Tab-separated table of C-alpha atoms and ligand atoms in Angstrom:
chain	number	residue	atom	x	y	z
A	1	UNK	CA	63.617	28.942	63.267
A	2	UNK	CA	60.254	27.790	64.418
A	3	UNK	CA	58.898	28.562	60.882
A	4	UNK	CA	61.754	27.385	59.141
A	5	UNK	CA	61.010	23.689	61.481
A	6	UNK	CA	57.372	23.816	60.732
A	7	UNK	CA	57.417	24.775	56.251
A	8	UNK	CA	60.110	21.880	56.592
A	9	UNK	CA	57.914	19.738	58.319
A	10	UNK	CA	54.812	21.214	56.147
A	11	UNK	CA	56.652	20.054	53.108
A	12	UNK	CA	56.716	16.338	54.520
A	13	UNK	CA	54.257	13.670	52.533
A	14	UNK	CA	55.369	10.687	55.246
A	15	UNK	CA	53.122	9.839	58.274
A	16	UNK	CA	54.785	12.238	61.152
A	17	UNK	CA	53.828	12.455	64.635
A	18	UNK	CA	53.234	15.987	65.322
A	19	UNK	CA	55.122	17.126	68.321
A	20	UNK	CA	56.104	20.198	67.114
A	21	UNK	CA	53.008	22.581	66.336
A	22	UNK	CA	51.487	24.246	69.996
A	23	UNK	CA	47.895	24.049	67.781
A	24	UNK	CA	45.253	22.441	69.968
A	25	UNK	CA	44.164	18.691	68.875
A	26	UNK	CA	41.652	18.900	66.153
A	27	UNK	CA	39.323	16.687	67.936
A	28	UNK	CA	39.239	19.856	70.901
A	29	UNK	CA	37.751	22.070	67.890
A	30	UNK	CA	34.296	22.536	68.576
A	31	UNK	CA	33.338	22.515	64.550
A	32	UNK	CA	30.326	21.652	65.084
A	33	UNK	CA	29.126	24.376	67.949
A	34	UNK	CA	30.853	26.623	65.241
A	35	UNK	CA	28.854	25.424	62.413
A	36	UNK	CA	25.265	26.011	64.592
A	37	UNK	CA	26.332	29.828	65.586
A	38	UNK	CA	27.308	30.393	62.210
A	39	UNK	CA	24.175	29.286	60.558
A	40	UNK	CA	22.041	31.521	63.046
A	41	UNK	CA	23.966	34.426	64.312
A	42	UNK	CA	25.942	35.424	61.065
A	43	UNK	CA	23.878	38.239	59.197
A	44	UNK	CA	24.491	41.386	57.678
A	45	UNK	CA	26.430	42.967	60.735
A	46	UNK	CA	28.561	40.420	60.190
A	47	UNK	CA	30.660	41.527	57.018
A	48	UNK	CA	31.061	45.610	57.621
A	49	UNK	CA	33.813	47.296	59.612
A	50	UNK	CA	33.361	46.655	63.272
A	51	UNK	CA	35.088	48.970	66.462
A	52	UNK	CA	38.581	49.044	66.775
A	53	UNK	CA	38.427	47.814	70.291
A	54	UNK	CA	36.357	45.087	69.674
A	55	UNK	CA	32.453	43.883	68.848
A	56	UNK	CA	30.333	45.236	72.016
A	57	UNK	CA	28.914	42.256	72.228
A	58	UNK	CA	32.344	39.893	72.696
A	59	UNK	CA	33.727	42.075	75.019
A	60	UNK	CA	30.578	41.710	77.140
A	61	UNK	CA	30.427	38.070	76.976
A	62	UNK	CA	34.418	37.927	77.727
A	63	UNK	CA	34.136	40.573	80.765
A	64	UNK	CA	30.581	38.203	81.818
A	65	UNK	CA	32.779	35.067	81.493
A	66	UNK	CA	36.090	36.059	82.934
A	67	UNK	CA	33.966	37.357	86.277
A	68	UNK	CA	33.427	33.753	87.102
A	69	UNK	CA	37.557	32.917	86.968
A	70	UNK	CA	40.681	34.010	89.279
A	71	UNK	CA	40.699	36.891	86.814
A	72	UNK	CA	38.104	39.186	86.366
A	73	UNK	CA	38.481	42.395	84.568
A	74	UNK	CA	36.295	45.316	83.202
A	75	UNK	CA	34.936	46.523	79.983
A	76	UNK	CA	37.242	50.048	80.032
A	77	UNK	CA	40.367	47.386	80.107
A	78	UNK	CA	39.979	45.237	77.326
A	79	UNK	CA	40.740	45.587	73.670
A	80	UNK	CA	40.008	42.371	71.467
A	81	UNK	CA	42.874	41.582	69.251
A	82	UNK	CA	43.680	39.810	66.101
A	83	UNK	CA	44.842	36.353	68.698
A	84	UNK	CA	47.764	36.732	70.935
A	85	UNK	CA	50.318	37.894	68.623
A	86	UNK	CA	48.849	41.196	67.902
A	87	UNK	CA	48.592	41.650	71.539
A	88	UNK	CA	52.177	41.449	72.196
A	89	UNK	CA	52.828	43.488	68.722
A	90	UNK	CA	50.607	46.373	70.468
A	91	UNK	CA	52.751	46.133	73.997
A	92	UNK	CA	55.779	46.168	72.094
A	93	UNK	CA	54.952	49.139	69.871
A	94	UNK	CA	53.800	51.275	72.679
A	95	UNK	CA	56.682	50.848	75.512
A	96	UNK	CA	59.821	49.677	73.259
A	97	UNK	CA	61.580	51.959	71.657
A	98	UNK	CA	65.203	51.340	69.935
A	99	UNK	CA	68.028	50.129	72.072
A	100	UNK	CA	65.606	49.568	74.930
A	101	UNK	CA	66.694	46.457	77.945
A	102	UNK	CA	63.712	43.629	77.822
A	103	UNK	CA	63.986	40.948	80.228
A	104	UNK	CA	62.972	37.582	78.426
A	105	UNK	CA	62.965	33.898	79.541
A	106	UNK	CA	65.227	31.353	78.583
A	107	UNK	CA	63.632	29.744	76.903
A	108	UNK	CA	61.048	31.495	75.583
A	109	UNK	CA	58.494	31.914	72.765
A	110	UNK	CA	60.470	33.064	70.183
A	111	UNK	CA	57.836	35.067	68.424
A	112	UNK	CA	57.287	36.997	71.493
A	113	UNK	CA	61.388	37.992	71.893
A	114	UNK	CA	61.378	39.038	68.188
A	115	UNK	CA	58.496	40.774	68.568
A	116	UNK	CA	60.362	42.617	70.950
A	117	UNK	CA	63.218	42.657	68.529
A	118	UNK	CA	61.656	43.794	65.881
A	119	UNK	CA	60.855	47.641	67.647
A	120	UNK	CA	64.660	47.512	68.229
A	121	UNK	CA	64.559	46.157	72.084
A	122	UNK	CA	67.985	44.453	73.133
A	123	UNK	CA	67.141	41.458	74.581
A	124	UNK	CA	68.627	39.867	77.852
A	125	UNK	CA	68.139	36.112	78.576
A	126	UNK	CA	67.056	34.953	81.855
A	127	UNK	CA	67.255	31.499	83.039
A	128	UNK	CA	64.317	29.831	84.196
A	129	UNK	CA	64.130	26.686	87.146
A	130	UNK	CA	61.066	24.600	88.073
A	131	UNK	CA	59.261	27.698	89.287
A	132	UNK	CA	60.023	29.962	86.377
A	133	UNK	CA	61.895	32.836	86.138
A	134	UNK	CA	64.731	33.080	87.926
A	135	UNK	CA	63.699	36.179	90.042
A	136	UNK	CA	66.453	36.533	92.021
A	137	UNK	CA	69.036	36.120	89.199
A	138	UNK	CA	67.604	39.521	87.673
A	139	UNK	CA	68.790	42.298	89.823
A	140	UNK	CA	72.411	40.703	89.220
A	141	UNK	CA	71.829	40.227	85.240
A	142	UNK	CA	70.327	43.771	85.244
A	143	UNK	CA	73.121	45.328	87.093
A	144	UNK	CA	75.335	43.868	84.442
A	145	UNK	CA	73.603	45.194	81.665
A	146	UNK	CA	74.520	49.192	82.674
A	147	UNK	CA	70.694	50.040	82.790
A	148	UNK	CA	67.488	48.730	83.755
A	149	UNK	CA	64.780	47.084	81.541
A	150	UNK	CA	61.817	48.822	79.208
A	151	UNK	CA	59.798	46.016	79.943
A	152	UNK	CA	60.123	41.868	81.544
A	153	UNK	CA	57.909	39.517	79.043
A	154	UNK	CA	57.066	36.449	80.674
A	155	UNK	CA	54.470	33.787	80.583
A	156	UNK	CA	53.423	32.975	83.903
A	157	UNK	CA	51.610	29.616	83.391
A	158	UNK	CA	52.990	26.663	81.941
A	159	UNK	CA	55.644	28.420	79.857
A	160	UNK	CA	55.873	27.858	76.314
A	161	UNK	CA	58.350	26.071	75.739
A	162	UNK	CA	59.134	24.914	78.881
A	163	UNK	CA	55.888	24.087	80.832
A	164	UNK	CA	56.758	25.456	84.381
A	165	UNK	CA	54.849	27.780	86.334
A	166	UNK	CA	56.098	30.594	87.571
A	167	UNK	CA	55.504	30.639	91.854
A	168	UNK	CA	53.225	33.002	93.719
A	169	UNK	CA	56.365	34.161	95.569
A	170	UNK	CA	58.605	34.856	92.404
A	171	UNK	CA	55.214	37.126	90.853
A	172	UNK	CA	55.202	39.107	93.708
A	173	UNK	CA	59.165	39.925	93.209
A	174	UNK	CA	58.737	40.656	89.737
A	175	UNK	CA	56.356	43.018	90.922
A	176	UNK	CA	57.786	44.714	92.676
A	177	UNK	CA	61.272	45.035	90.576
A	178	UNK	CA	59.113	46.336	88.218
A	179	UNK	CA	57.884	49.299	90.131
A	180	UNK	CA	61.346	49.669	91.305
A	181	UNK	CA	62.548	49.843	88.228
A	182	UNK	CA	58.987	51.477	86.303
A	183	UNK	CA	58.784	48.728	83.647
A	184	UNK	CA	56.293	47.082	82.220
A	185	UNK	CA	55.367	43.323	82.758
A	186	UNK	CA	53.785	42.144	79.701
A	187	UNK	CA	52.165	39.259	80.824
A	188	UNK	CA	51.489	36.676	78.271
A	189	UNK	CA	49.396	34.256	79.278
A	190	UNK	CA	47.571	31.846	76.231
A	191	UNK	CA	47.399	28.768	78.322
A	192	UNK	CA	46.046	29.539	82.247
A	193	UNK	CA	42.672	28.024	81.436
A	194	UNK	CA	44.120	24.742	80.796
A	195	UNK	CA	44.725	23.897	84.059
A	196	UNK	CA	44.649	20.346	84.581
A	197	UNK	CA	46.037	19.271	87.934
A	198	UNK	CA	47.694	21.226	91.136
A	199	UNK	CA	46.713	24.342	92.317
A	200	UNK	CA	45.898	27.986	90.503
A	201	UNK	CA	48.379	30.518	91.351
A	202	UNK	CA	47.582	34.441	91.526
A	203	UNK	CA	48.109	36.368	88.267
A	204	UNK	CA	49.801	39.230	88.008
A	205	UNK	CA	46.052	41.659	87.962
A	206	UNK	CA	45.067	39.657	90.947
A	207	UNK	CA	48.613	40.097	93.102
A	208	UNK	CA	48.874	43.811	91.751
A	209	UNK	CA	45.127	45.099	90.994
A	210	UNK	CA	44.749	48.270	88.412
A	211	UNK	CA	48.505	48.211	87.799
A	212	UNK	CA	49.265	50.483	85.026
A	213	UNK	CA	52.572	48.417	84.319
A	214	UNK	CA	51.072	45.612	83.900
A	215	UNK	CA	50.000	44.902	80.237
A	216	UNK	CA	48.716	41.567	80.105
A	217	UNK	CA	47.994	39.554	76.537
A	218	UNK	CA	45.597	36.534	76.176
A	219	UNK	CA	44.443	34.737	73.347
A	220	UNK	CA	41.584	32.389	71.893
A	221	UNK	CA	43.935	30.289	69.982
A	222	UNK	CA	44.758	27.680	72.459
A	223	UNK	CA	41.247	26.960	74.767
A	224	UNK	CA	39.280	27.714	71.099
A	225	UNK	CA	40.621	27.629	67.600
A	226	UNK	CA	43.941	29.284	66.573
A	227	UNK	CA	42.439	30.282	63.033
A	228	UNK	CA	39.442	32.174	64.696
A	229	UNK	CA	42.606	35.168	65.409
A	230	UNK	CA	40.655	36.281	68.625
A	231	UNK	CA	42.694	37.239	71.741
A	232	UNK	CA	42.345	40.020	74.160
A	233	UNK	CA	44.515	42.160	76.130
A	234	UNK	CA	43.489	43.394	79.413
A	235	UNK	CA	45.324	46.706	80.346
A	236	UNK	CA	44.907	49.768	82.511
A	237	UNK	CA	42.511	52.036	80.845
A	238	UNK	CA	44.548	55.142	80.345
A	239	UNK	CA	46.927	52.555	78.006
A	240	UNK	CA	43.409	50.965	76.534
A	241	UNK	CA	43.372	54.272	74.265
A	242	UNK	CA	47.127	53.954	73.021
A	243	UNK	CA	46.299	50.584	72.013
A	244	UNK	CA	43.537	51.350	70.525
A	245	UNK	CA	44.945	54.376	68.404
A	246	UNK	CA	47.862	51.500	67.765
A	247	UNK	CA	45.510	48.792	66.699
A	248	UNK	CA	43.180	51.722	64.244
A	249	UNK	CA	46.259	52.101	62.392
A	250	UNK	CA	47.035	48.538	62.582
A	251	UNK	CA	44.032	46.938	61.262
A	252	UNK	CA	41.055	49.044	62.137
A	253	UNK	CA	39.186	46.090	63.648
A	254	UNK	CA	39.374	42.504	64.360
A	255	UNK	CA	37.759	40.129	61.950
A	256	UNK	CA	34.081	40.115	62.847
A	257	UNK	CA	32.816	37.212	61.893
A	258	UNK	CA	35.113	35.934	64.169
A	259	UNK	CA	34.438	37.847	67.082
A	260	UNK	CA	30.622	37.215	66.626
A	261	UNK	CA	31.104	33.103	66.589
A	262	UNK	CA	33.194	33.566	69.897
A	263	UNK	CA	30.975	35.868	71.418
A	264	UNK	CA	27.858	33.696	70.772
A	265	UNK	CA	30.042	30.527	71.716
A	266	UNK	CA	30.304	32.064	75.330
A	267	UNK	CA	26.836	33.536	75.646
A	268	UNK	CA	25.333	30.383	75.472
A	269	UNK	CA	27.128	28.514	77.842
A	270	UNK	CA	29.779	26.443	75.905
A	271	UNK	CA	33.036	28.013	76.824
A	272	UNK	CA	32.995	25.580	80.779
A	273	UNK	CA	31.707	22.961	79.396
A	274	UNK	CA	34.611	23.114	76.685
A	275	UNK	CA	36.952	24.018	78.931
A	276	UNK	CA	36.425	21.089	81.338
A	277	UNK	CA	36.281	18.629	78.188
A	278	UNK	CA	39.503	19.857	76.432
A	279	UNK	CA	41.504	19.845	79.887
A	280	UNK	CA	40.390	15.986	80.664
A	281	UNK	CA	41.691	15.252	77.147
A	282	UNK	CA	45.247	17.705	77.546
A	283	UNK	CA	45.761	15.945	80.702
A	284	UNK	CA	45.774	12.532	79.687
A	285	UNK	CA	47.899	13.230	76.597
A	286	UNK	CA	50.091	14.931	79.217
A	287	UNK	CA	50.488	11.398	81.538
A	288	UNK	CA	50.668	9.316	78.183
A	289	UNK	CA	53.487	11.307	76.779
A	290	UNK	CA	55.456	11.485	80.766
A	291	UNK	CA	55.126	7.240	80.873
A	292	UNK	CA	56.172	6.943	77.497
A	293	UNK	CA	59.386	9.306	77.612
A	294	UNK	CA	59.705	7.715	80.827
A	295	UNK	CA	59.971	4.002	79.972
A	296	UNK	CA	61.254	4.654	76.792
A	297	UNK	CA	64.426	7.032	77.815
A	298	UNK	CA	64.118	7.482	81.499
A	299	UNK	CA	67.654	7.385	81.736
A	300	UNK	CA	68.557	9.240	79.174
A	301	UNK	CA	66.599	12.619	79.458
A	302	UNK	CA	65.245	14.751	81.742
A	303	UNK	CA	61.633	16.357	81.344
A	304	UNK	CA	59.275	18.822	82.922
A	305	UNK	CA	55.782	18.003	84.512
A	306	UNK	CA	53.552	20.603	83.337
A	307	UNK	CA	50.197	21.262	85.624
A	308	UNK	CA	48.232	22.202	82.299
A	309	UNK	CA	49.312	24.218	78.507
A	310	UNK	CA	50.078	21.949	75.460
A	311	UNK	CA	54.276	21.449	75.972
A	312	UNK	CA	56.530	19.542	77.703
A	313	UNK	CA	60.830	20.300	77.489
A	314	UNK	CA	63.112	17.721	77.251
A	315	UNK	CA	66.846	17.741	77.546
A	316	UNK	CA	69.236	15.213	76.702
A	317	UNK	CA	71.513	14.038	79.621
A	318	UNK	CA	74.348	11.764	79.721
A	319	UNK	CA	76.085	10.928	76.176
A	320	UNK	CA	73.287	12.181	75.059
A	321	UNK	CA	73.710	15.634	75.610
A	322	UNK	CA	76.255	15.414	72.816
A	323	UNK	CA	73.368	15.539	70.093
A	324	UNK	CA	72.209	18.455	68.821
A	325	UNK	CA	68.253	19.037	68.464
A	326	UNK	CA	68.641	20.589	65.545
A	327	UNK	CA	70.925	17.932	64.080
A	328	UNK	CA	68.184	15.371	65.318
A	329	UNK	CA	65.259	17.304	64.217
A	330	UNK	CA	65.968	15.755	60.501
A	331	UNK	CA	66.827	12.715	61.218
A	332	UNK	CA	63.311	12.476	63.586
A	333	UNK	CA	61.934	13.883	60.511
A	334	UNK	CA	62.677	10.655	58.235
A	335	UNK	CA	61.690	8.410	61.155
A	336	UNK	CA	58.246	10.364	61.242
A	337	UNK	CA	57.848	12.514	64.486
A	338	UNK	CA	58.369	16.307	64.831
A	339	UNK	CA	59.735	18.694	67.473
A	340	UNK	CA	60.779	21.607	68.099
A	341	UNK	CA	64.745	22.071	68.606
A	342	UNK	CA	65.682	23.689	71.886
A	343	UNK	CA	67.710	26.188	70.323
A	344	UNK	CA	64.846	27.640	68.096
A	345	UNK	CA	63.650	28.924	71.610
A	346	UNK	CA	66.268	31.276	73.034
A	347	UNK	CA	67.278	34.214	70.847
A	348	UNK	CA	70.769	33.519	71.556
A	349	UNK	CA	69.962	30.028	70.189
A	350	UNK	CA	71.297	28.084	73.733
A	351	UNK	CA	69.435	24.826	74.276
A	352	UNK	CA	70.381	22.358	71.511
A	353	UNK	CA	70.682	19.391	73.779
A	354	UNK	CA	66.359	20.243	74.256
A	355	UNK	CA	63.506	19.825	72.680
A	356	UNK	CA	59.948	21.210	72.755
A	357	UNK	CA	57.387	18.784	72.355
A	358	UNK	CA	53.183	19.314	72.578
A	359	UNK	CA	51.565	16.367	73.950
A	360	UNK	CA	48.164	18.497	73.190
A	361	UNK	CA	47.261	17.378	69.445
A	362	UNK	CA	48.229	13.681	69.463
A	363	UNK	CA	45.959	10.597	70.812
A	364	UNK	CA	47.852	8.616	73.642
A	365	UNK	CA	48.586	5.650	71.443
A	366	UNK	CA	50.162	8.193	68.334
A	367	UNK	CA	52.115	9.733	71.494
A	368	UNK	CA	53.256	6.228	71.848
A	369	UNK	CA	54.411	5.766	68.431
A	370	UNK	CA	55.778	9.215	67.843
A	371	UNK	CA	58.420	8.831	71.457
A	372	UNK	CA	59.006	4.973	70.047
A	373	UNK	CA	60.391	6.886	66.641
A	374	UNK	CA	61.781	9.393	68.767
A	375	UNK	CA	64.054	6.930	70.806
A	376	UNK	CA	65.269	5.370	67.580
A	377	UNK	CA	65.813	8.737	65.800
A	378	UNK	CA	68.070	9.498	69.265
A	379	UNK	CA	69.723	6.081	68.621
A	380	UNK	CA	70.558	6.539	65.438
A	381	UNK	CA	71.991	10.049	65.919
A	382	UNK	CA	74.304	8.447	68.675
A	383	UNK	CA	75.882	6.796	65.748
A	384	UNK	CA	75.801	9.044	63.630
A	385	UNK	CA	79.813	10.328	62.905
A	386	UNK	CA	78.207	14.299	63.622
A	387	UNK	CA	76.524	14.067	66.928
A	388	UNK	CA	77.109	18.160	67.614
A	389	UNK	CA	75.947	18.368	63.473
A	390	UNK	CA	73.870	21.758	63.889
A	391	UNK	CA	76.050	23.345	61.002
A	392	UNK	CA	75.689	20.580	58.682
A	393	UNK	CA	72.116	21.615	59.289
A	394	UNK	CA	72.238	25.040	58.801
A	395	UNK	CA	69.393	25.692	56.928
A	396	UNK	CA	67.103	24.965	60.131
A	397	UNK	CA	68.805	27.854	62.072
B	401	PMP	N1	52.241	33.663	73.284
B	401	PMP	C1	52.528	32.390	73.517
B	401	PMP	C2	53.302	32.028	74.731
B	401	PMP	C3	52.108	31.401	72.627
B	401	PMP	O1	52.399	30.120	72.884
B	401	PMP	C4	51.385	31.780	71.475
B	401	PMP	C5	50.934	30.761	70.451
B	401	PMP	N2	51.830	29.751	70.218
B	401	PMP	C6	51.122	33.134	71.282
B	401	PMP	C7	51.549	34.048	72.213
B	401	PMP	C8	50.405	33.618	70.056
B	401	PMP	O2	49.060	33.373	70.125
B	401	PMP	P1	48.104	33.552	68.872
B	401	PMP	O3	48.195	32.326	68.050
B	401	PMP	O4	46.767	33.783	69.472
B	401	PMP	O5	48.575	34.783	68.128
């Protein structure tokens, strides 16, 4: 559904605001930093096979650079992947087999459920509140379900799609349900760096150090470039070798060009500096898209505050809650902004009075003009004679 939003929206020759994408701004690409390491570290080593669990050299600038955050780690934990995705393709290949009980969000990143999916996992849907997961809600759910779950995917800090952190107190619970019931967390995590306001909370290595269940997945793609394909996972070493065996048979190595570029990027000193420049920039785009939602439609939806990521979650209220979001999605397409429907985020597909939007890769004043077409796209779908239309709109789903 996500990919049947964005070819639509792909397909599109009209000016669009781009709400829907969670790709950072293209302005926060540091092309020309790339451009300088590529010109002077690219060589010969750069085009032959490189080690399955990643380019020596990356995984000591990573381990160097990660030593100075809330989340240090060591070299016999990581394995650098092919971005984020490939890390939660290796968690899921290793712990899920058919028929298997995962706990997932809802909402969540779809791609992460199906990932799931795909090894056969039945999923089970947990809501989430303000402070994320609904901890408490799982032992219940759980119970219902007749046995307990393979593994609990979550992502801890500002949740795509919904932008809420999950609370110190709530991480510690999880914990320890899943050492009571000896399942894995698989703690994805692409956006912790882009804190902008409030306060850090402990991750899941930090609250639970050299935890063998938990399997946590991190990515390049959103603090760097999402076409570099660099991520990480940082695991307990006896599971390091299973994903590496995974990933040999996978894809033998990550691209190393790639790896080289990020590993130089961090070596000499850019990675803070970038860091501190793109969350400035994500934080403003976050306040300019809050005040315009808010004077726009104040009384008419409800939205999240994120403390950093890319995405804020809206949901209709009022009459309004009568439209669907993936009704709306077309007709926002003709008046030129883009979202994601709610319902393209839960497996089950619950959530069509939401929306996902990313504040990250829009200027402030194309925020303003993509919530302006927003309002009237929500204006005209109030008179439009199929408010609930999603079937008319099938083809979205
Ligand atoms: N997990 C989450 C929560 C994400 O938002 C994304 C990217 N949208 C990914 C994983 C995948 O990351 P990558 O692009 O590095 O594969």
């Amino acid at each position: 559904m996500i990919d049947s939003s964005t070819s639509l929206l792909a397909s599109q020759r009209h000016d669009i605001v781009r709400f829907a994408m969670g790709s950072p701004a293209n302005e926060a690409v540091p092309i020309d930093l790339f451009r300088e390491i590529a010109s002077s570290r690219l060589g010969a080593d750069s085009f032959t096979y490189g080690a399955t669990e990643g380019e020596p050299e990356l995984i000591d600038a990573l381990v160097d650079y990660l030593s100075t955050t809330s989340e240090p780690t060591a070299h016999d934990r990581v394995v650098i992947t092919a971005g984020g995705m490939q890390g939660l393709d290796l968690a899921c290949k290793i712990f899920i087999d058919p028929g298997d009980l995962v706990v997932v969000e809802s909402p969540t990143y779809t791609n992460g459920s199906a990932t799931a999916a795909s090894y056969g996992a039945e999923l089970l849907e947990v809501p989430l509140d303000a402070d994320g997961l609904v901890v408490d809600a799982l032992p219940e759910l759980v119970s219902a379900a007749g046995r307990t779950p393979k593994a609990i995917y979550v992502i801890p800090n500002f949740q795509n799609p919904s932008g809420t952190t999950l609370s110190a107190k709530r991480r510690e619970m999880l914990v320890k349900l899943a050492h009571d019931w000896n399942c894995v967390i698989i703690d994805d995590d692409p956006y912790g760096l882009l804190r902008f306001s409030g306060e850090d909370v402990p991750g899941f290595q930090c609250i639970s150090p050299l935890d063998p269940l938990i399997f946590s997945v991190r990515t390049f793609s959103k603090i760097l470039a999402p076409g570099l394909r660099v991520g990480w996972v940082d695991v307990d070493p006896e599971i390091r070798q299973y994903v590496i065996n995974a990933k040999q048979a996978m894809d033998t190595c990550t691209n190393v060009p790639a790896q080289q570029l990020v590993a130089e990027f961090i070596k000499r000193g850019y990675l803070s500096t970038h860091l501190e420049r793109i969350r400035f920039v994500y934080s403003e785009r976050k306040s300019a898209m809050k005040h315009s939602l808010m004077r726009s439609l104040g009384s008419r939806i409800t939205i999240t505050d994120p403390e950093g990521g890319f995405f804020l979650w809206l949901t209709l209220k009022g009459d309004d809650a009568a439209i669907s979001s993936t009704a709306l999605f077309e007709i926002a397409l003709a008046e030129g902004v883009a979202f994601i429907p709610g319902a393209a985020l839960s497996p089950s597909g619950r959530f069509d009075d939401s929306l996902r939007l990313c504040f990250a890769a829009s200027t402030p004043s194309r925020i303003q003009t993509g919530v302006e077409r927003l309002t009237r796209s929500l204006d005209l779908a109030r008179r439009a004679p199929y408010p609930g239309g999603a079937e008319r709109h099938g083809s979205l789903t």
